[in-house]
Amino acid sequence: MPSPRPDRRVEIVTSAGRFAQLAPAWDRLAGDEPAPFVAHGWFAAWWEAFGGGDDELRVVAVWEGDELVAVAPLRRAGRRVVAMANEHTPLWRPLAADADARRRLLDAVLRLGGLLELAAVPAGDPVEAALRARAAAAGARVHRAAAHVSPLVDTSGDFAQWRALSRPRWGAPLERFRRKMGREHGAVIEAVVAPVDLAAELRAGFEVEASGWKGAAGTAILSHPATTRFYEQVAAWAHARGELRLSRVTLDGRMAAFDLTLLRGGRLYLLKTGFDERYRRLAPGLVLRLSTIERCFELGLAAHELLGDDAEWKRKFATGERRHVVLRAYGRRPVPRLAYGWRAGVRPVLRRGRDLARGALAAARGRGDGTERPAPRGS
């Protein structure tokens, strides 16, 4: 194991002003990292929209002279120190130039508090093994839990081959729908294009995304001012870097489907998508997905990353997946140890008991023993 570098120092950043000053060094450290979600601009937008103020900000930075060699964007949430992440975060992981920088970073992170939670970490990322090693050295314990699974489409090969393999899963004649859109609705399909009028195009796309079930459920971009602010700022940041791409289907002069994506490192990342449910019978969202994937093949991209949670519509097109985990570290003090015992021991037992009880109830209902059976959905 290489010996530690004595000329490296740790800084704990707790002010938004100092956080902003890290941008140039942070992006030099990120370098050619393909995922845009580790760049400073992504976290700056996140903190501006969702952050709780300087009293919560905890960015751990490791320096070698004037060069940033490791960084972890964190925040304090009550007694916990947690990743700067939420449901709008496709993945989270710290940056480190080498193993020594990663060790120093995690040692400093573990000293921040007794309860540490890192969400949306890609399964197999080096941070997991390093965190276990540093936690063991500090007398802490680490618990790992499965998180979301994000489907992806490998677009590095031949489109015709991908089409032949995936077409049986589409569940609808998407190519015929696309032709019908052109004949009957004057369809214009623009896939993976840079915006011309950013503000107007974003607003129109956000309105489409909010027009259906997402708006009704309160999960659309326009449902909450903080969410709107976040995606507007991410879009502006990515547009300035030449990495923002929009896709849309226009029918009868009206936008019927919309994608907000980032293009970086030969991969197209899908942040948000939506469609106008008035055109549901033509499946404009699925037609847009097919057209976007076809364009990814034409551009020679490595993959179209669908991000977010697994979903049936994503599996229609996917060729692979990316798994994520939540890592929790518990310090030696009584409260963290009790929390670890609950998470690793008591909670799984209670969950298994609950699942067994549900199974027994379902079996009893199936035997017709007098227990009322619920009506099927949609009846």
Coordinates of C-alpha atoms in Angstrom, one line a residue:
M1 CA 0.0 0.0 0.0
P2 CA 1.4 3.4 -1.0
S3 CA 2.4 5.6 2.0
P4 CA 0.2 8.6 2.8
R5 CA 1.2 11.9 1.2
P6 CA 2.3 14.2 4.0
D7 CA 1.6 17.4 2.0
R8 CA -2.2 16.8 1.7
R9 CA -4.7 18.7 3.8
V10 CA -8.4 18.4 4.5
E11 CA -10.9 21.3 4.3
I12 CA -14.5 21.2 5.6
V13 CA -16.5 23.7 3.5
T14 CA -19.5 25.1 5.4
S15 CA -20.4 28.2 3.4
A16 CA -22.1 28.6 0.1
G17 CA -19.5 31.2 -1.0
R18 CA -16.6 28.9 -0.4
F19 CA -18.5 26.1 -2.1
A20 CA -18.9 28.2 -5.2
Q21 CA -15.1 29.0 -5.2
L22 CA -14.4 25.3 -5.6
A23 CA -15.9 25.1 -9.1
P24 CA -12.7 25.3 -11.2
A25 CA -10.6 22.9 -9.1
W26 CA -13.6 20.5 -8.7
D27 CA -14.1 20.3 -12.5
R28 CA -10.4 19.8 -13.1
L29 CA -10.6 16.8 -10.7
A30 CA -13.7 15.5 -12.5
G31 CA -11.8 15.7 -15.8
D32 CA -13.2 13.3 -18.4
E33 CA -15.7 11.6 -16.0
P34 CA -18.6 10.7 -18.2
A35 CA -21.4 11.1 -15.7
P36 CA -22.4 14.8 -15.4
F37 CA -23.8 14.1 -11.9
V38 CA -20.4 14.5 -10.2
A39 CA -19.6 17.9 -11.6
H40 CA -19.7 21.0 -9.5
G41 CA -22.5 22.6 -11.5
W42 CA -24.8 19.7 -10.8
F43 CA -24.3 20.1 -7.0
A44 CA -24.4 23.9 -7.2
A45 CA -27.9 23.6 -8.8
W46 CA -28.9 21.0 -6.2
W47 CA -27.8 23.1 -3.2
E48 CA -29.5 26.3 -4.6
A49 CA -32.8 24.4 -5.0
F50 CA -32.8 22.0 -2.1
G51 CA -30.1 23.1 0.4
G52 CA -30.9 24.2 3.9
G53 CA -28.4 27.0 4.4
D54 CA -24.7 27.2 5.5
D55 CA -25.4 25.5 8.8
E56 CA -26.1 22.3 6.9
L57 CA -23.5 22.4 4.2
R58 CA -20.6 19.9 4.7
V59 CA -18.4 19.6 1.7
V60 CA -15.2 17.6 2.5
A61 CA -12.2 18.5 0.3
V62 CA -8.7 17.1 0.2
W63 CA -6.0 19.4 -1.3
E64 CA -2.5 18.9 -2.5
G65 CA -1.2 22.4 -2.8
D66 CA -3.6 24.3 -4.9
E67 CA -5.0 21.2 -6.5
L68 CA -8.2 19.5 -5.3
V69 CA -7.5 15.7 -5.1
A70 CA -10.7 14.5 -3.5
V71 CA -14.1 15.9 -2.7
A72 CA -17.4 14.6 -1.2
P73 CA -20.5 16.9 -1.3
L74 CA -22.4 16.3 1.9
R75 CA -24.8 18.0 4.2
R76 CA -25.9 17.7 7.8
A77 CA -29.5 16.5 8.4
G78 CA -30.2 16.4 12.1
R79 CA -27.9 13.9 13.7
R80 CA -26.9 12.5 10.3
V81 CA -24.4 13.5 7.7
V82 CA -25.8 12.6 4.3
A83 CA -25.0 12.8 0.6
M84 CA -26.1 15.9 -1.2
A85 CA -28.8 13.9 -3.0
N86 CA -32.5 13.2 -3.2
E87 CA -35.1 11.7 -5.5
H88 CA -33.7 13.9 -8.3
T89 CA -30.3 12.4 -8.0
P90 CA -29.5 9.6 -10.6
L91 CA -26.2 8.7 -8.8
W92 CA -23.9 10.0 -6.2
R93 CA -20.3 9.3 -5.5
P94 CA -17.2 11.2 -4.2
L95 CA -14.3 12.1 -6.5
A96 CA -10.7 11.0 -5.7
A97 CA -7.5 11.3 -7.7
D98 CA -6.0 8.2 -6.1
A99 CA -6.4 5.7 -3.3
D100 CA -4.6 7.9 -0.7
A101 CA -6.8 10.8 -1.5
R102 CA -9.9 8.6 -1.1
R103 CA -8.6 7.3 2.3
R104 CA -8.0 10.8 3.6
L105 CA -11.4 11.9 2.3
L106 CA -13.3 9.1 4.0
D107 CA -11.4 9.4 7.2
A108 CA -12.5 13.1 7.4
V109 CA -16.1 12.2 6.4
L110 CA -16.3 9.6 9.2
R111 CA -15.1 12.2 11.7
L112 CA -18.1 14.5 10.8
G113 CA -20.6 12.5 12.9
G114 CA -21.7 9.2 14.2
L115 CA -24.3 8.5 11.5
L116 CA -23.4 8.7 7.8
E117 CA -25.7 8.0 4.9
L118 CA -24.5 7.9 1.2
A119 CA -27.5 7.3 -1.1
A120 CA -27.5 6.4 -4.9
V121 CA -24.0 5.0 -4.9
P122 CA -23.3 2.9 -8.1
A123 CA -23.0 -0.7 -7.0
G124 CA -19.3 -1.8 -7.2
D125 CA -18.0 1.8 -6.9
P126 CA -14.5 1.8 -5.2
V127 CA -16.0 4.0 -2.4
E128 CA -17.8 1.0 -0.9
A129 CA -14.8 -1.1 -0.2
A130 CA -12.8 2.0 0.9
L131 CA -15.6 3.1 3.3
R132 CA -15.7 -0.4 4.8
A133 CA -11.9 -0.4 5.4
R134 CA -11.8 3.1 6.9
A135 CA -14.9 2.5 9.0
A136 CA -13.3 -0.7 10.4
A137 CA -10.2 1.2 11.2
A138 CA -12.3 3.8 13.1
G139 CA -14.3 1.2 14.9
A140 CA -17.5 2.0 12.9
R141 CA -19.8 -0.4 11.1
V142 CA -21.2 -0.2 7.5
H143 CA -24.6 -1.4 6.4
R144 CA -25.4 -1.8 2.7
A145 CA -28.9 -1.7 1.2
A146 CA -30.1 -2.1 -2.3
A147 CA -31.5 1.1 -3.9
H148 CA -32.9 1.9 -7.4
V149 CA -32.1 0.0 -10.6
S150 CA -31.8 2.1 -13.7
P151 CA -32.3 0.5 -17.1
L152 CA -30.1 1.6 -20.0
V153 CA -29.8 1.0 -23.8
D154 CA -26.5 0.0 -25.3
T155 CA -26.3 1.9 -28.6
S156 CA -22.7 1.1 -29.5
G157 CA -23.7 -1.7 -31.9
D158 CA -26.1 -2.0 -34.9
F159 CA -29.5 -0.4 -34.7
A160 CA -31.2 -3.1 -36.9
Q161 CA -29.9 -5.8 -34.5
W162 CA -31.2 -3.9 -31.5
R163 CA -34.5 -3.3 -33.2
A164 CA -35.0 -7.0 -34.0
L165 CA -34.2 -8.0 -30.4
S166 CA -36.3 -5.3 -28.7
R167 CA -39.3 -5.0 -31.0
P168 CA -41.2 -8.0 -29.5
R169 CA -41.2 -6.1 -26.2
W170 CA -42.6 -2.8 -27.5
G171 CA -46.2 -3.8 -27.0
A172 CA -47.4 -1.5 -29.7
P173 CA -46.7 -0.9 -33.5
L174 CA -44.5 2.2 -32.8
E175 CA -43.2 2.5 -36.3
R176 CA -46.7 2.4 -37.7
F177 CA -47.8 5.0 -35.1
R178 CA -44.9 7.2 -36.2
R179 CA -46.0 7.0 -39.8
K180 CA -49.6 7.7 -38.8
M181 CA -48.5 10.8 -36.9
G182 CA -46.9 12.1 -40.0
R183 CA -49.9 11.4 -42.3
E184 CA -52.7 12.6 -40.0
H185 CA -51.1 15.1 -37.6
G186 CA -48.2 16.7 -39.5
A187 CA -45.7 15.2 -37.0
V188 CA -42.3 16.8 -36.4
I189 CA -39.9 14.7 -34.5
E190 CA -36.7 16.3 -33.2
A191 CA -34.4 13.9 -31.4
V192 CA -31.3 14.9 -29.4
V193 CA -31.0 18.6 -30.5
A194 CA -29.5 21.6 -28.8
P195 CA -32.1 24.2 -27.8
V196 CA -32.4 27.5 -29.7
D197 CA -34.6 29.4 -27.3
L198 CA -33.8 27.7 -24.0
A199 CA -36.3 29.4 -21.7
A200 CA -39.3 29.0 -24.1
E201 CA -38.4 25.4 -25.0
L202 CA -38.0 24.4 -21.4
R203 CA -41.3 26.0 -20.4
A204 CA -43.2 24.2 -23.2
G205 CA -41.6 20.9 -22.3
F206 CA -42.2 21.3 -18.6
E207 CA -45.9 22.1 -19.3
V208 CA -46.2 18.8 -21.3
E209 CA -44.6 16.9 -18.5
A210 CA -47.0 18.3 -16.0
S211 CA -50.1 17.8 -18.2
G212 CA -50.8 14.2 -17.3
W213 CA -50.5 11.9 -14.3
K214 CA -47.3 13.5 -13.1
G215 CA -49.0 16.8 -12.6
A216 CA -52.0 15.2 -10.9
A217 CA -49.6 13.2 -8.6
G218 CA -47.5 16.3 -7.8
T219 CA -44.3 14.8 -9.2
A220 CA -43.9 17.0 -12.2
I221 CA -41.1 19.6 -12.5
L222 CA -43.7 22.4 -12.3
S223 CA -45.3 20.9 -9.2
H224 CA -42.8 22.5 -6.8
P225 CA -40.9 25.8 -7.1
A226 CA -37.7 24.2 -5.8
T227 CA -37.9 21.4 -8.4
T228 CA -38.5 23.9 -11.2
R229 CA -35.6 26.0 -10.1
F230 CA -33.3 22.9 -9.9
Y231 CA -34.1 21.7 -13.5
E232 CA -33.9 25.2 -14.9
Q233 CA -30.5 25.8 -13.3
V234 CA -29.2 22.3 -14.4
A235 CA -30.4 23.0 -17.9
A236 CA -28.7 26.5 -18.0
W237 CA -25.5 25.0 -16.7
A238 CA -25.5 22.1 -19.1
H239 CA -26.4 24.4 -22.1
A240 CA -23.4 26.7 -21.3
R241 CA -21.2 23.6 -21.5
G242 CA -22.8 22.4 -24.8
E243 CA -24.2 19.3 -23.1
L244 CA -27.9 20.0 -23.0
R245 CA -30.1 18.2 -25.5
L246 CA -33.9 18.2 -25.9
S247 CA -36.1 15.9 -27.9
R248 CA -39.8 16.4 -28.8
V249 CA -42.7 15.2 -30.8
T250 CA -45.0 17.9 -32.2
L251 CA -48.5 17.0 -33.5
D252 CA -50.9 19.4 -35.1
G253 CA -48.5 22.2 -34.1
R254 CA -48.6 21.2 -30.4
M255 CA -45.8 19.6 -28.4
A256 CA -47.0 16.0 -27.6
A257 CA -43.9 14.5 -26.0
F258 CA -40.7 15.9 -24.5
D259 CA -37.3 14.8 -23.2
L260 CA -34.8 16.7 -21.1
T261 CA -31.4 15.0 -21.5
L262 CA -27.7 15.6 -21.0
L263 CA -25.1 14.4 -23.5
R264 CA -21.7 13.8 -22.0
G265 CA -18.9 11.2 -22.5
G266 CA -20.7 9.6 -25.4
R267 CA -23.8 8.8 -23.4
L268 CA -27.2 10.4 -23.4
Y269 CA -28.7 10.7 -19.9
L270 CA -32.5 11.1 -19.6
L271 CA -33.4 13.4 -16.8
K272 CA -37.1 14.0 -17.4
T273 CA -39.7 12.9 -20.0
G274 CA -43.4 13.4 -20.4
F275 CA -46.2 13.3 -23.0
D276 CA -49.6 14.8 -23.7
E277 CA -52.1 12.2 -22.7
R278 CA -54.6 13.5 -25.2
Y279 CA -52.5 11.7 -27.8
R280 CA -52.2 8.5 -25.7
R281 CA -53.6 6.3 -28.5
L282 CA -50.6 7.1 -30.6
A283 CA -48.1 6.5 -27.8
P284 CA -46.1 9.7 -28.4
G285 CA -43.8 9.0 -25.5
L286 CA -42.8 5.6 -26.7
V287 CA -42.4 6.8 -30.3
L288 CA -40.1 9.6 -29.0
R289 CA -38.1 7.0 -27.1
L290 CA -37.7 4.8 -30.2
S291 CA -36.7 7.9 -32.3
T292 CA -34.2 9.0 -29.7
I293 CA -32.6 5.6 -29.4
E294 CA -32.4 5.5 -33.2
R295 CA -30.7 8.9 -33.2
C296 CA -28.2 7.7 -30.5
F297 CA -27.1 4.9 -32.8
E298 CA -26.8 7.4 -35.7
L299 CA -24.6 9.6 -33.5
G300 CA -22.4 6.7 -32.5
L301 CA -23.1 7.1 -28.8
A302 CA -22.2 4.3 -26.3
A303 CA -25.6 4.3 -24.5
H304 CA -28.9 6.0 -23.7
E305 CA -29.1 6.0 -19.9
L306 CA -32.8 5.9 -18.8
L307 CA -31.9 6.7 -15.2
G308 CA -34.3 6.7 -12.3
D309 CA -36.3 3.7 -11.1
D310 CA -37.0 0.6 -13.1
A311 CA -40.2 0.9 -15.0
E312 CA -42.1 -1.3 -17.5
W313 CA -41.8 1.2 -20.3
K314 CA -38.1 1.4 -19.9
R315 CA -37.8 -2.4 -20.1
K316 CA -39.4 -2.3 -23.5
F317 CA -36.1 -0.8 -24.9
A318 CA -33.4 -1.6 -22.3
T319 CA -30.5 -3.9 -22.9
G320 CA -28.9 -3.6 -19.5
E321 CA -29.2 -1.9 -16.1
R322 CA -27.2 0.1 -13.5
R323 CA -27.7 -0.8 -9.9
H324 CA -27.3 1.5 -6.9
V325 CA -26.9 1.1 -3.2
V326 CA -27.3 3.1 0.0
L327 CA -24.2 2.9 2.3
R328 CA -24.7 3.8 6.0
A329 CA -21.8 4.0 8.5
Y330 CA -22.5 3.9 12.2
G331 CA -19.9 5.2 14.7
R332 CA -18.9 3.7 18.0
R333 CA -21.1 5.9 20.2
P334 CA -24.3 4.4 21.7
V335 CA -26.8 6.1 19.5
P336 CA -25.2 5.1 16.2
R337 CA -24.6 1.5 17.5
L338 CA -28.3 1.3 18.4
A339 CA -29.2 2.6 15.0
Y340 CA -27.0 0.0 13.3
G341 CA -28.6 -2.8 15.4
W342 CA -32.0 -1.7 14.3
R343 CA -31.1 -1.4 10.7
A344 CA -29.0 -4.6 10.4
G345 CA -30.8 -6.8 12.9
V346 CA -34.3 -5.9 14.2
R347 CA -35.7 -4.3 11.1
P348 CA -35.0 -7.3 8.8
V349 CA -36.6 -9.6 11.3
L350 CA -39.7 -7.5 11.5
R351 CA -39.9 -7.2 7.7
R352 CA -39.7 -11.0 7.3
G353 CA -42.5 -11.4 9.9
R354 CA -44.6 -8.8 8.1
D355 CA -44.0 -10.6 4.7
L356 CA -44.9 -14.0 6.3
A357 CA -48.1 -12.5 7.7
R358 CA -49.1 -11.1 4.4
G359 CA -48.4 -14.4 2.7
A360 CA -50.5 -16.3 5.2
L361 CA -53.4 -13.8 4.7
A362 CA -53.2 -14.1 1.0
A363 CA -53.2 -17.9 1.2
A364 CA -56.2 -17.7 3.6
R365 CA -58.1 -15.5 1.1
G366 CA -57.2 -17.9 -1.7
R367 CA -58.7 -20.9 0.3
G368 CA -62.1 -19.2 0.5
D369 CA -62.2 -19.5 4.3
G370 CA -64.7 -16.6 4.8
T371 CA -62.1 -13.8 4.6
E372 CA -63.2 -11.1 2.1
R373 CA -61.0 -10.9 -1.0
P374 CA -60.4 -7.5 -2.5
A375 CA -61.8 -6.7 -5.9
P376 CA -59.2 -6.7 -8.8
R377 CA -57.9 -3.3 -9.8
G378 CA -59.9 -1.7 -12.6
S379 CA -63.1 -3.6 -11.9

